[in-house]
């Protein structure tokens, strides 16, 4: 290719020069390649979905319990009895805790890096945050189990004492904090880096003239953030949160290491016990017989649907105010 | 509520680069003053020193004095945020808040300044939009996003936003350079009306525009690229365009520049 280009410049009108036909062939090859990989992707997706649905349907047809409401997981027993209620509860609750803690902190750190910190400080902080994202989840799990759990005992007692009346923070069982609350905190720490770095990128992209518009009206730094930066970054923060939520919903090793699982729904989130989809699959997969694995696959499908649902909802939120998004400015 | 601007010995820097050097001038209240001069001579920089916007640029620094009536904007203890609430600004490219409705755009400055009743807000927003000659075009779509307007309408929206807070001075940096001739005329007419209430300073590259809208004209120039820009002369617009006292001004105006 490189050698044909100069010749083409010399030959004034390239009637049927080889350069042109290579260009067309290149187009064709590229079009074929991209079409092919697109189709391949769809085929892979479809075969995964088909496989999962098929195996899940086997499990569901033999289930003696109610898949949605049974508080039990005896899928390898005969007859099998299993239900996802506890897992759904544990997954949703721990993820909500994680989001409630992580998103505000992440937005705060991102704003600090992008708009408050002096440059000398901003770059190292951003670097450390990015580094946190690279820590493998099993490390978080070990750290959580050996360090975080004992450290949280004090916080748990404090919450129990002052917020115990809310029911949610009422600690009814003594013992170490291998609870959904602890899992939520750990997940929050784990998703903090990704939510922070994506939000930071979005905040840095706010056009200068949008911020100057607010400044020239006599806005303080915080008011500039409220009037220009946050509205502009809103959809980006939602996307960032969804990335984090996706990780929190599906996190396996860290949760399995920290939680002491039980098949109960307990609204007192400081009590040990509970379970999540991913944790339950990791804990049971090895010792399960073939049918037991089908049942676990069925629970995995539900997790998959849950993630899809959450993503769809986020898209809806973003699209609802698209006119005002700043994308058309 | 228009005020007199009195600049003395003002220089502005970007880091170590001096962009304008030792500028002194007086701008009378309720008048329009036009800044003209070749690109890069520091018109925008100077304009932005008048509402302390220059210092938001990283490395931006100012020496000298700007008196608004008798108060030095660069005096110790003066809050730049308070300055910007008194000295409004309209930018070269229209920059309405894209996430806000037309109404909220105009009300944005008011909401910063304090609490208003809904009825008061509605009244001021209508008055400001009328003041900016935009009311008839947008009165049925106040809740639509401001970014959905045409460029000329957006610029008038920005003017409405700036005048809604009743500033004492209105700075405009090439407000028409992104607009078609009809929108430009609309804004020039508007400037003529606004000068009854505000002190107006406008940067423009359009000589006819300077001649049409301004009472006084200031010509800036720079000796060479990389040198700081200087104020060459400021005089009544008629005189600047008919019989300037400096040769460089005449050369620039008649197009014999450079
Ligand atoms: N953000 C900045 N950082 C560093 N230097 C700058 C910055 N903005 C402007 N300058 C420099 O300051 C000088 C004056 O620029 P300024 O924008 O004030 O000129 P101007 O007269 O408004 O030009 P134009 O007519 O093209 O708008 C120029 O030499 C320019 O390179
Ligand atoms: Mg300029």
XYZ file of C-alpha atoms and ligand atoms in Angstrom, chain B residues 14-15 17-20 37-46 57-58 92 173-174 203 205 220 222 225-227 229, ligand 1:
60
model
C -1.157 34.799 31.446
C 1.483 33.202 33.614
C 3.205 36.429 29.388
C 2.016 40.006 29.580
C -1.065 40.272 27.366
C -1.974 43.936 27.921
C -8.122 46.341 17.181
C -6.353 43.456 15.451
C -6.703 39.905 16.648
C -4.556 39.075 19.665
C -4.159 42.658 20.854
C -5.864 41.855 24.124
C -9.405 43.218 23.736
C -11.008 40.150 25.278
C -8.374 39.988 27.970
C -8.965 43.607 28.895
C -8.038 31.449 33.581
C -5.211 29.370 35.059
C -18.822 35.611 21.759
C -17.305 40.239 23.673
C -18.078 40.121 19.942
C -15.685 44.290 21.592
C -14.238 43.346 14.685
C -5.931 48.691 20.751
C 0.278 45.476 19.611
C 3.364 39.165 17.997
C 4.298 38.204 21.544
C 4.338 41.829 22.674
C -1.307 44.913 23.569
N -6.031 31.399 27.975
C -4.914 31.978 27.535
N -3.704 31.523 27.929
C -2.562 32.130 27.491
N -2.553 33.172 26.671
C -3.712 33.676 26.241
C -4.953 33.100 26.655
N -5.961 33.799 26.077
C -5.361 34.751 25.339
N -4.023 34.682 25.444
C -3.038 35.586 24.788
O -3.301 36.912 25.174
C -3.183 37.786 24.069
C -4.474 38.586 23.920
O -5.522 37.698 23.585
P -7.027 38.159 23.498
O -7.880 36.950 23.381
O -7.328 39.094 24.600
O -7.027 38.956 22.125
P -8.241 39.610 21.349
O -7.884 41.007 21.073
O -9.521 39.378 22.060
O -8.224 38.810 20.003
P -9.465 38.415 19.049
O -9.833 39.652 18.339
O -8.903 37.401 18.141
O -10.557 37.896 19.938
C -2.839 36.922 22.871
O -1.449 37.003 22.674
C -3.219 35.535 23.291
O -2.343 34.605 22.713
